Short mmCIF file of C-alpha atoms in Angstrom, two decimals:
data_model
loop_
_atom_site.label_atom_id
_atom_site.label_comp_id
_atom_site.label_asym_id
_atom_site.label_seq_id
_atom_site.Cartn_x
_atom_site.Cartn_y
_atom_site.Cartn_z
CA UNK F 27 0.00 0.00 0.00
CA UNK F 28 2.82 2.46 0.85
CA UNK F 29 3.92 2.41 -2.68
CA UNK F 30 0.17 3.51 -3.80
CA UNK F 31 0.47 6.07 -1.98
CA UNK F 32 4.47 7.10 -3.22
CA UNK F 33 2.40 6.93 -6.20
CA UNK F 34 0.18 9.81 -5.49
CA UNK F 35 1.99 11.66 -4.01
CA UNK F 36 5.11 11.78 -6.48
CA UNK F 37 2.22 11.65 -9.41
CA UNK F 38 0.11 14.85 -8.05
CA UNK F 39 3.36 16.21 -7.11
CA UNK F 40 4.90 15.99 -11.03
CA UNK F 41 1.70 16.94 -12.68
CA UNK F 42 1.27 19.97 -10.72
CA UNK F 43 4.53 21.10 -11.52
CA UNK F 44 4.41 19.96 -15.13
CA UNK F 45 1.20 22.67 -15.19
CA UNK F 46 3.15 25.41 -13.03
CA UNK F 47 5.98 25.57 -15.44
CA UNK F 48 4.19 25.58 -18.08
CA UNK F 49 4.51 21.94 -20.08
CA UNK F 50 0.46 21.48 -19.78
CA UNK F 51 -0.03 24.69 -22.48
CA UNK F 52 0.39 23.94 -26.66
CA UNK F 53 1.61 27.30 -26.35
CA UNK F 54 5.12 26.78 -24.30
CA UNK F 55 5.28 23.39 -26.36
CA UNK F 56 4.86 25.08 -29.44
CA UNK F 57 7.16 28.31 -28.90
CA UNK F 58 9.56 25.70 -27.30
CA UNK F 59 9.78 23.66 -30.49
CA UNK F 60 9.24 26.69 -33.21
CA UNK F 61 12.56 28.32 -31.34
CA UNK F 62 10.64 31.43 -30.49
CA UNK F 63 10.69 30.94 -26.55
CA UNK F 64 12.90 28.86 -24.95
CA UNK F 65 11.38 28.80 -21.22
CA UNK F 66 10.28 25.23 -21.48
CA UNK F 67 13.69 24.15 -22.68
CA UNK F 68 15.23 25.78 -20.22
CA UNK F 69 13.61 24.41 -17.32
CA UNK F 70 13.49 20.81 -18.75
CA UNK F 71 17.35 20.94 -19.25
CA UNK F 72 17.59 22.39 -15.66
CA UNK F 73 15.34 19.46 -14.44
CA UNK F 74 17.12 16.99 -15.94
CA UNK F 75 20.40 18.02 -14.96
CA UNK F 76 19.05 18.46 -11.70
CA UNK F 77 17.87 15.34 -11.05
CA UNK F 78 21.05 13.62 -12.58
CA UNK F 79 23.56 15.06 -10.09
CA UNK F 80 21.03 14.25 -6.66
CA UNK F 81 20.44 11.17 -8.28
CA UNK F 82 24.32 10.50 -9.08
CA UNK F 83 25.71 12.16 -6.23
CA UNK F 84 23.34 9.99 -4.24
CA UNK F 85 24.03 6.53 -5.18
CA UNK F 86 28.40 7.69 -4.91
CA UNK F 87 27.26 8.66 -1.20
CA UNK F 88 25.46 4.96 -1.30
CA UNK F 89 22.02 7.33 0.27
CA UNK F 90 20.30 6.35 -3.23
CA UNK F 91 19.54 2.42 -4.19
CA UNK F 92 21.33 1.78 -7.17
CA UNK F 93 18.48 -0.41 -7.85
CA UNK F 94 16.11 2.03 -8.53
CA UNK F 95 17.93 2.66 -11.37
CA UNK F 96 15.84 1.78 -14.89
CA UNK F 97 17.66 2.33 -18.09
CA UNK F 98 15.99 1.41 -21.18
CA UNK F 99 17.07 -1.07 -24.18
CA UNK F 100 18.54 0.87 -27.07
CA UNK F 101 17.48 -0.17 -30.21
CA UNK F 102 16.99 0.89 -34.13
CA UNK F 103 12.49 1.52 -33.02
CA UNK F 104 14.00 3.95 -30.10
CA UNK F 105 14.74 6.62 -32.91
CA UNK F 106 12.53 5.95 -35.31
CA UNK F 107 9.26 6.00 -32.93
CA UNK F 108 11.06 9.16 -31.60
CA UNK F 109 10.91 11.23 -34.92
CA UNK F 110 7.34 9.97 -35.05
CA UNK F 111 6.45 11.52 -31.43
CA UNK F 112 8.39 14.31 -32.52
CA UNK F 113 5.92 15.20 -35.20
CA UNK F 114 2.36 14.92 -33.75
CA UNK F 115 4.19 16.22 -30.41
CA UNK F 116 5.00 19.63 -32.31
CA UNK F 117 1.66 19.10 -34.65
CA UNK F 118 -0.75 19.18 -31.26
CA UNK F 119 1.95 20.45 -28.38
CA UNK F 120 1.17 17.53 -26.50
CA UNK F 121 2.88 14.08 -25.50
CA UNK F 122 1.62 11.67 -23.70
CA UNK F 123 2.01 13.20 -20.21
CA UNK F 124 1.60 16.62 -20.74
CA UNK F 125 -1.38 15.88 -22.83
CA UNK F 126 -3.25 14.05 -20.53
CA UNK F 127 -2.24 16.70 -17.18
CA UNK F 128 -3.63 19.57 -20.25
CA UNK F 129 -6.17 17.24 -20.42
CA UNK F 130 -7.11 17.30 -16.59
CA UNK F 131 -6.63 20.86 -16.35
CA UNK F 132 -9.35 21.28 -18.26
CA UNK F 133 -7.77 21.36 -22.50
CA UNK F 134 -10.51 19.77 -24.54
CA UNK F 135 -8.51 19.38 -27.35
CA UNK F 136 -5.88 17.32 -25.15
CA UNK F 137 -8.68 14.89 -24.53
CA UNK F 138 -9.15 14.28 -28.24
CA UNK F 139 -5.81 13.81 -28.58
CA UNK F 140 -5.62 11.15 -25.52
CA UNK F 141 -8.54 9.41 -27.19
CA UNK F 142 -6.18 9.39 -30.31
CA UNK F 143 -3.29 8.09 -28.00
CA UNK F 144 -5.30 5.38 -26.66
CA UNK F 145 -6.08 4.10 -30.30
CA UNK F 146 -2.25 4.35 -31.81
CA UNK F 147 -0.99 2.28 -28.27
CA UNK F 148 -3.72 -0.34 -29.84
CA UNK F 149 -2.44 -0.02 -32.89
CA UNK F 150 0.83 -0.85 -32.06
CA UNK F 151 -0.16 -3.36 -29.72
CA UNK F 152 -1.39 -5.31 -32.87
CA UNK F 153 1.29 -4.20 -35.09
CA UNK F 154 3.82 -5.37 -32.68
CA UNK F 155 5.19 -8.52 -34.26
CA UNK F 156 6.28 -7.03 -37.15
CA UNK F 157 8.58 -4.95 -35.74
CA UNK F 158 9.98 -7.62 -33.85
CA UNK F 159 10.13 -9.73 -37.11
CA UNK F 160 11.98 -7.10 -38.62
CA UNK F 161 14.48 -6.84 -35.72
CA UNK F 162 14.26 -3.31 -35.16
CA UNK F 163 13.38 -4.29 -30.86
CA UNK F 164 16.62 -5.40 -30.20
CA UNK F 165 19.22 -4.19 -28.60
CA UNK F 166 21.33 -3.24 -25.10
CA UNK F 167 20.16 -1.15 -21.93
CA UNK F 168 23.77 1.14 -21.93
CA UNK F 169 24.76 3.80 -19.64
CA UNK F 170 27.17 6.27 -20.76
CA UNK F 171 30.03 4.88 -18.14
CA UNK F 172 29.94 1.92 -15.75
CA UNK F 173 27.26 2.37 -12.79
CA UNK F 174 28.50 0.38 -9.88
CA UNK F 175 25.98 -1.98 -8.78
CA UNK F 176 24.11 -1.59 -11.47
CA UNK F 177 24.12 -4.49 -14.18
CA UNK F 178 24.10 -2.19 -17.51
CA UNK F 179 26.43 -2.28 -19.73
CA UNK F 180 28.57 0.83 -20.66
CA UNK F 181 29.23 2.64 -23.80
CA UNK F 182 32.42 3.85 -22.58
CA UNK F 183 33.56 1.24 -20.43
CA UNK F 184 36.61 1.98 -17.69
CA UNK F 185 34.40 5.39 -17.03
CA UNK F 186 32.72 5.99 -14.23
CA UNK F 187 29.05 6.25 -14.73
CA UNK F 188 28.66 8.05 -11.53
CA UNK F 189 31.08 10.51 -12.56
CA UNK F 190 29.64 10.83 -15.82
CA UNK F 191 26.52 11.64 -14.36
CA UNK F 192 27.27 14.11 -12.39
CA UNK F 193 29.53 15.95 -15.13
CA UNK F 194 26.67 15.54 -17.58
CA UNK F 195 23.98 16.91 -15.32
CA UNK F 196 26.16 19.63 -14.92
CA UNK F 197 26.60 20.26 -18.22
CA UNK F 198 22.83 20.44 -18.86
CA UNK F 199 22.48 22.85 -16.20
CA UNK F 200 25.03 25.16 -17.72
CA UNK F 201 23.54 24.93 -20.86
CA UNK F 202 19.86 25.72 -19.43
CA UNK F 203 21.91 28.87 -18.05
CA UNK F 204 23.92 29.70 -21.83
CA UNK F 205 20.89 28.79 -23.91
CA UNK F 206 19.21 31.99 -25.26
CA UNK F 207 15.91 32.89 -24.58
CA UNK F 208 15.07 32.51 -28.57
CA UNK F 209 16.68 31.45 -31.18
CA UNK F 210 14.53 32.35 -34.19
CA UNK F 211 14.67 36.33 -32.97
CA UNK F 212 11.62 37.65 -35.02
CA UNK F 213 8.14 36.21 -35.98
CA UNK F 214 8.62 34.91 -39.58
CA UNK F 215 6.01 36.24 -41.66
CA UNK F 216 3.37 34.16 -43.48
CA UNK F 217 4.66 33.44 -47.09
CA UNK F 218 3.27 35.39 -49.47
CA UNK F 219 -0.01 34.01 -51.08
CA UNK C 13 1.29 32.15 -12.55
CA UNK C 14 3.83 30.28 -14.63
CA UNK C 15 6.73 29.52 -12.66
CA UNK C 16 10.08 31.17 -13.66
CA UNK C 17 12.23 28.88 -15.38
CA UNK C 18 14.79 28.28 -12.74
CA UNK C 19 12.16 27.85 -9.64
CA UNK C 20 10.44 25.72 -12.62
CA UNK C 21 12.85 23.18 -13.23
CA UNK C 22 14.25 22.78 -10.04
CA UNK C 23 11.21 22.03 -8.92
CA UNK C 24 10.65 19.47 -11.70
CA UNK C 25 14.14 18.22 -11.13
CA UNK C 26 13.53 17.47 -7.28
CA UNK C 27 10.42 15.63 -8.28
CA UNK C 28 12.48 13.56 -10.70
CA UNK C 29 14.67 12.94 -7.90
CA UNK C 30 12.19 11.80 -5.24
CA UNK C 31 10.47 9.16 -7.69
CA UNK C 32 13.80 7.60 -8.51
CA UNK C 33 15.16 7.56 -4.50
CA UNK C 34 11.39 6.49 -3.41
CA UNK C 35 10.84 4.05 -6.32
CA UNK C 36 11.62 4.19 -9.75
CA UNK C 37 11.77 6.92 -13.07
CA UNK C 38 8.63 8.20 -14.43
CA UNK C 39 7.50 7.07 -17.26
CA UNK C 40 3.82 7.79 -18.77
CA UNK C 41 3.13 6.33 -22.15
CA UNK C 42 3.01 2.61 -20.65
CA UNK C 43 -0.37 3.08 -19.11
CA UNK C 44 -2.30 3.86 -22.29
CA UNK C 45 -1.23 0.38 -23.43
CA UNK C 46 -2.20 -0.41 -19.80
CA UNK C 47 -5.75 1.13 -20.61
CA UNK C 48 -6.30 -0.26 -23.62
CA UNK C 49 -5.50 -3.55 -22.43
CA UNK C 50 -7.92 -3.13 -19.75
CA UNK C 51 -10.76 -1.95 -21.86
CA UNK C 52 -9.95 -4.56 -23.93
CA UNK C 53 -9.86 -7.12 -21.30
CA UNK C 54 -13.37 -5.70 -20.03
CA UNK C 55 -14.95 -6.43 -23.44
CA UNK C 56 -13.51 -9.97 -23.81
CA UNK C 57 -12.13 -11.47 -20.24
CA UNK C 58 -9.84 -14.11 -22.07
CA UNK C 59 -7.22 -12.05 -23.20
CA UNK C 60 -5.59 -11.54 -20.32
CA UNK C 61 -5.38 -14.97 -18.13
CA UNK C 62 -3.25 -16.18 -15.51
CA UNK C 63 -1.78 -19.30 -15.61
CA UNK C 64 -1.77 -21.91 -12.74
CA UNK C 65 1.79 -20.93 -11.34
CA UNK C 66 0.03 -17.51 -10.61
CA UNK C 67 2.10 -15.56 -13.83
CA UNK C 68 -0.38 -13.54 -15.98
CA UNK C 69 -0.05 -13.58 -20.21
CA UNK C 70 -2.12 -12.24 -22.62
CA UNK C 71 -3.36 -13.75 -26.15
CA UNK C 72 -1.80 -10.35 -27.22
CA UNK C 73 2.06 -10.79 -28.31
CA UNK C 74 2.57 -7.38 -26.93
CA UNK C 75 0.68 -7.56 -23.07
CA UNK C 76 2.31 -11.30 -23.05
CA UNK C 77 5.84 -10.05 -23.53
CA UNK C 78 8.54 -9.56 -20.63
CA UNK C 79 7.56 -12.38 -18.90
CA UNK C 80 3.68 -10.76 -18.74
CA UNK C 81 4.46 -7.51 -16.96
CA UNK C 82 1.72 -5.49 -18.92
CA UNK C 83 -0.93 -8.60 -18.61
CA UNK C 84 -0.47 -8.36 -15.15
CA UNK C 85 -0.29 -4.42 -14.60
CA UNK C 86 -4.04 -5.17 -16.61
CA UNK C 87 -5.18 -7.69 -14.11
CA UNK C 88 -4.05 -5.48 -11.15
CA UNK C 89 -5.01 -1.62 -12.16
CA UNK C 90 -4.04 -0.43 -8.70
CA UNK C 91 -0.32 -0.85 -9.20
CA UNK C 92 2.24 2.31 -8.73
CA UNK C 93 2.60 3.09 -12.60
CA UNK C 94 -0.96 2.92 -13.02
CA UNK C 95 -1.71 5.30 -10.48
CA UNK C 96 0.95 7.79 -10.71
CA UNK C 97 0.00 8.49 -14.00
CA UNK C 98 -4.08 9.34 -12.63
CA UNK C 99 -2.41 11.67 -9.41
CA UNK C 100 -0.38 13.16 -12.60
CA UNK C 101 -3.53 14.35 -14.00
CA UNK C 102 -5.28 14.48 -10.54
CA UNK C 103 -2.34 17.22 -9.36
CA UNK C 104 -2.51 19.18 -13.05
CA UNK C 105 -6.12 19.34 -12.37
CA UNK C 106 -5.77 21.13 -9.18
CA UNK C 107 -2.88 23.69 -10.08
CA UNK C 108 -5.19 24.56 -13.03
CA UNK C 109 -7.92 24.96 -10.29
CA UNK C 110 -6.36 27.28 -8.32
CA UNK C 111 -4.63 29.20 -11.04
CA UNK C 112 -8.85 29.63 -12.10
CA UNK C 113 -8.27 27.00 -14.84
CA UNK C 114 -7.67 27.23 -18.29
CA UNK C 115 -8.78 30.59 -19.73
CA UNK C 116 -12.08 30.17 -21.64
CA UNK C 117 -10.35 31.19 -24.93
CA UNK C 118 -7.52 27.98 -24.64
CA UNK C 119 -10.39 25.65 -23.71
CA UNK C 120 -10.83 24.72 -27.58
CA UNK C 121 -7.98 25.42 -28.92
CA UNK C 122 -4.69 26.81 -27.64
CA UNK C 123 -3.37 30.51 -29.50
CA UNK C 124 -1.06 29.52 -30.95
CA UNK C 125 -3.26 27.33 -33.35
CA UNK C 126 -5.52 29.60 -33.63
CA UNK C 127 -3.14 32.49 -35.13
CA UNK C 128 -2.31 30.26 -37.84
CA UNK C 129 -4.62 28.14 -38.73
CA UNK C 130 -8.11 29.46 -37.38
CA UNK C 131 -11.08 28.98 -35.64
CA UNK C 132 -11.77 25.45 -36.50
CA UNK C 133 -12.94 23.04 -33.49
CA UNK C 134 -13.23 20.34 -36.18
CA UNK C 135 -9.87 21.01 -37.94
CA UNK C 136 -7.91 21.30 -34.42
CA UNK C 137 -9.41 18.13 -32.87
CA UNK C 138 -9.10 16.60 -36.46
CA UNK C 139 -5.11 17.30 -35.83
CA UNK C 140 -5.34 16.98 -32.00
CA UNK C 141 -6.69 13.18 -32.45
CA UNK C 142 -4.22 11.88 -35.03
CA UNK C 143 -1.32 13.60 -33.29
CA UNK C 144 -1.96 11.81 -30.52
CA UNK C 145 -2.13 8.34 -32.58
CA UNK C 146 1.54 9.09 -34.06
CA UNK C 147 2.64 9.84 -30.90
CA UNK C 148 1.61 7.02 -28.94
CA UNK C 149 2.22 4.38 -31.76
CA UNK C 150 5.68 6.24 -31.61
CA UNK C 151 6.23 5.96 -28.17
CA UNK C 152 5.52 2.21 -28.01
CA UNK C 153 8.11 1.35 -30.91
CA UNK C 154 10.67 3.72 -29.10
CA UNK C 155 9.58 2.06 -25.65
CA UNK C 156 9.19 5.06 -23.67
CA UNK C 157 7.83 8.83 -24.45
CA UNK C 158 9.07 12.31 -23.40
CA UNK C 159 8.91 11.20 -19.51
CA UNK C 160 10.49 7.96 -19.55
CA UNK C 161 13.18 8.32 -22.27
CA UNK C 162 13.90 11.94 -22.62
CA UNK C 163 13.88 12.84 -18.75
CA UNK C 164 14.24 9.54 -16.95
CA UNK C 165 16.61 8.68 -19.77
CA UNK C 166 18.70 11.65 -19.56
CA UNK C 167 19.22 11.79 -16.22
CA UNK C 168 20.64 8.28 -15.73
CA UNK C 169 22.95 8.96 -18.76
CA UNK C 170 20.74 6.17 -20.68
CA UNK C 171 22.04 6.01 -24.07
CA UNK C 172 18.56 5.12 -25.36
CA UNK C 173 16.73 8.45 -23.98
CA UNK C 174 20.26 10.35 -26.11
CA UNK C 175 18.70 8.79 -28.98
CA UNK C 176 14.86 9.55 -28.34
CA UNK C 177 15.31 13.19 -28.09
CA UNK C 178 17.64 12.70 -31.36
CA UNK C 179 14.65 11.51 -32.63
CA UNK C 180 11.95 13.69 -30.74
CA UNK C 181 13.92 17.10 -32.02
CA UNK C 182 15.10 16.21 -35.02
CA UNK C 183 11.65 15.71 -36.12
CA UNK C 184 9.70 18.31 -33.78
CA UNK C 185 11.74 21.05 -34.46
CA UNK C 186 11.00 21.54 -38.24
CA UNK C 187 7.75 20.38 -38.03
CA UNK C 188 6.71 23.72 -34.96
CA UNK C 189 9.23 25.90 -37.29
CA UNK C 190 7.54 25.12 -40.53
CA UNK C 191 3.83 25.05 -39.04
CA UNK C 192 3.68 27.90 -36.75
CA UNK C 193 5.45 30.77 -38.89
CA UNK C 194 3.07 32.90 -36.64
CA UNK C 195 3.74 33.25 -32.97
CA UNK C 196 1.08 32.73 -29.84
#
């Protein structure tokens, strides 16, 4: 039962915030991804950076369980069902969990869109085989350097994943700080007709 | 009554920090698979069973793979994934609440749609709906979404959430620049 309630409190916890900074409105999304206003990027790379260093310098102090750790498989379907997201993510300025927190906070057009969700999971849930048939599923669960304790493998092995960690997070932070606030400085006009 | 970037994502970060020291990375996209499956299951009660050593499959390839893990997230709704994902929309829900919600305006439609491409309910939730197919067949074949790859990924230096938001940006980027020439 206790981790029910982990559950609702870390879940109300990250979709309050998600709304607060932001992530729940097409408009952040979409001024994110058209270059016009970075905010959103900013605090994501801030977040993630963040979270890496607590969560790196943590398991080096041995105060984190290495255990918690999950690190997903890379394979050849990682990128190509990310350039798919990519596109109805910028189309709508939703994925799936800011769509359905938009959805919550009252964004009927984020409803449509989880109904929309709900029928491409099925859809790959049938289509599933063939992807496996084509062996685009397989592949390794790799960390950057070697996480002791952990069991994944490294892409550069001899380095120390902790370390690694905790120099990328950094990284990210600094680069949430560097990052402009836009990139694309003026509205492009329409073309012309 | 949007947070500042910095108070923003440290906030965000700290909450990615307490799910992975309390119990694992977030991850979203899972449970509409876990939805469907128990729709589905609702409909017609044999595809997901458990066998007599107690493990739970599925008739479904997909719920029946990993030794069962989505058959039996199915069988058992209240499990932590499951859940998290309802207090996420549970705790959006109430800091739209008592920021007075979503302005009446963005309830159909948000701006930034609206400058460039109209009025439309029909043509947004036309867009809206089949976005959110690509995006969740996506996020299936790439195992993980924007939550569980890009920011669960990223943080434990996963080389599979590098290659999502490869992925994610490479294709996101010129799709926003090329379809919203006209700013919110």
């Amino acid at each position: 039962m206790s981790t029910i309630f982990l559950a609702v409190i870390i879940g109300a916890s990250f979709g309050a915030v998600l709304d607060r900074v932001g992530a729940t409105s097409p408009n952040y999304i979409g001024k994110m991804l058209n270059l016009t206003n970075l905010h959103l990027a900013k605090a994501i790379l801030l977040a993630i950076g963040v979270g890496s260093v607590l969560m790196f310098g943590g398991q080096m102090a041995g105060l984190v369980d290495v255990g918690h750790m999950s690190v997903k498989t890379a394979y050849m379907g990682v990128f190509l069902g990310g350039l798919m997201l990519g596109v109805g993510w910028a189309a709508s300025g939703y994925c799936p969990g800011t769509g359905l927190a938009a959805a919550a906070s009252g964004r009927r057009d984020a409803l449509v869109y989880a109904a929309g969700g709900l029928l491409g999971a099925a859809a790959y849930m049938l289509t599933y085989p063939m992807w496996k048939t084509a062996g685009l599923l397989t592949g390794k669960a790799l960390t950057l350097g070697a996480v002791p304790g952990a069991e994944y493998d490294a892409l550069v092995p001899g380095v120390s994943g902790d370390l690694a960690g905790i120099l990328v997070g950094v990284a990210l932070i600094v680069t949430a700080y560097v990052l402009p606030d836009r990139i694309i400085s003026s509205p492009t006009t329409a073309p012309a007709e | 009554m949007i947070l500042n970037w910095k108070l923003g994502g440290l906030a965000l970060g700290l909450v990615f920090f307490a799910a992975v020291l309390l119990v694992k990375p977030i991850g979203v996209s899972t449970q509409f698979v876990i939805l469907d499956g128990i729709l589905w299951n609702a409909v017609n009660p044999e595809v997901v069973t458990q066998t007599t050593d107690g493990a739970y499959t599925s008739t479904n390839a997909y719920l029946a793979k990993s030794g069962g893990k989505y058959a039996k997230s199915i069988a058992n709704p209240l499990n932590y994934s499951f859940v998290f994902v309802l207090a996420m929309m549970l705790g959006a829900f109430a800091s739209s609440w008592l920021r007075n919600g979503v302005p009446a305006s963005e309830k159909l439609m948000p701006a930034i749609w609206r400058n460039n491409y109209g009025d439309s309910t029909a043509k947004r939730f036309a867009i809206a709906f089949a976005s959110g197919f690509v995006v969740l067949y996506g996020a299936r074949l790439a195992g993980g979404c924007t939550s569980g790859h890009m920011m669960s990924g990223m943080m434990q230096t996963a080389i599979s959430g590098y290659i999502f938001a490869a992925g994610a940006f490479a294709a996101a980027v010129p799709t926003a620049v090329l379809m919203f020439t006209k700013e919110a």
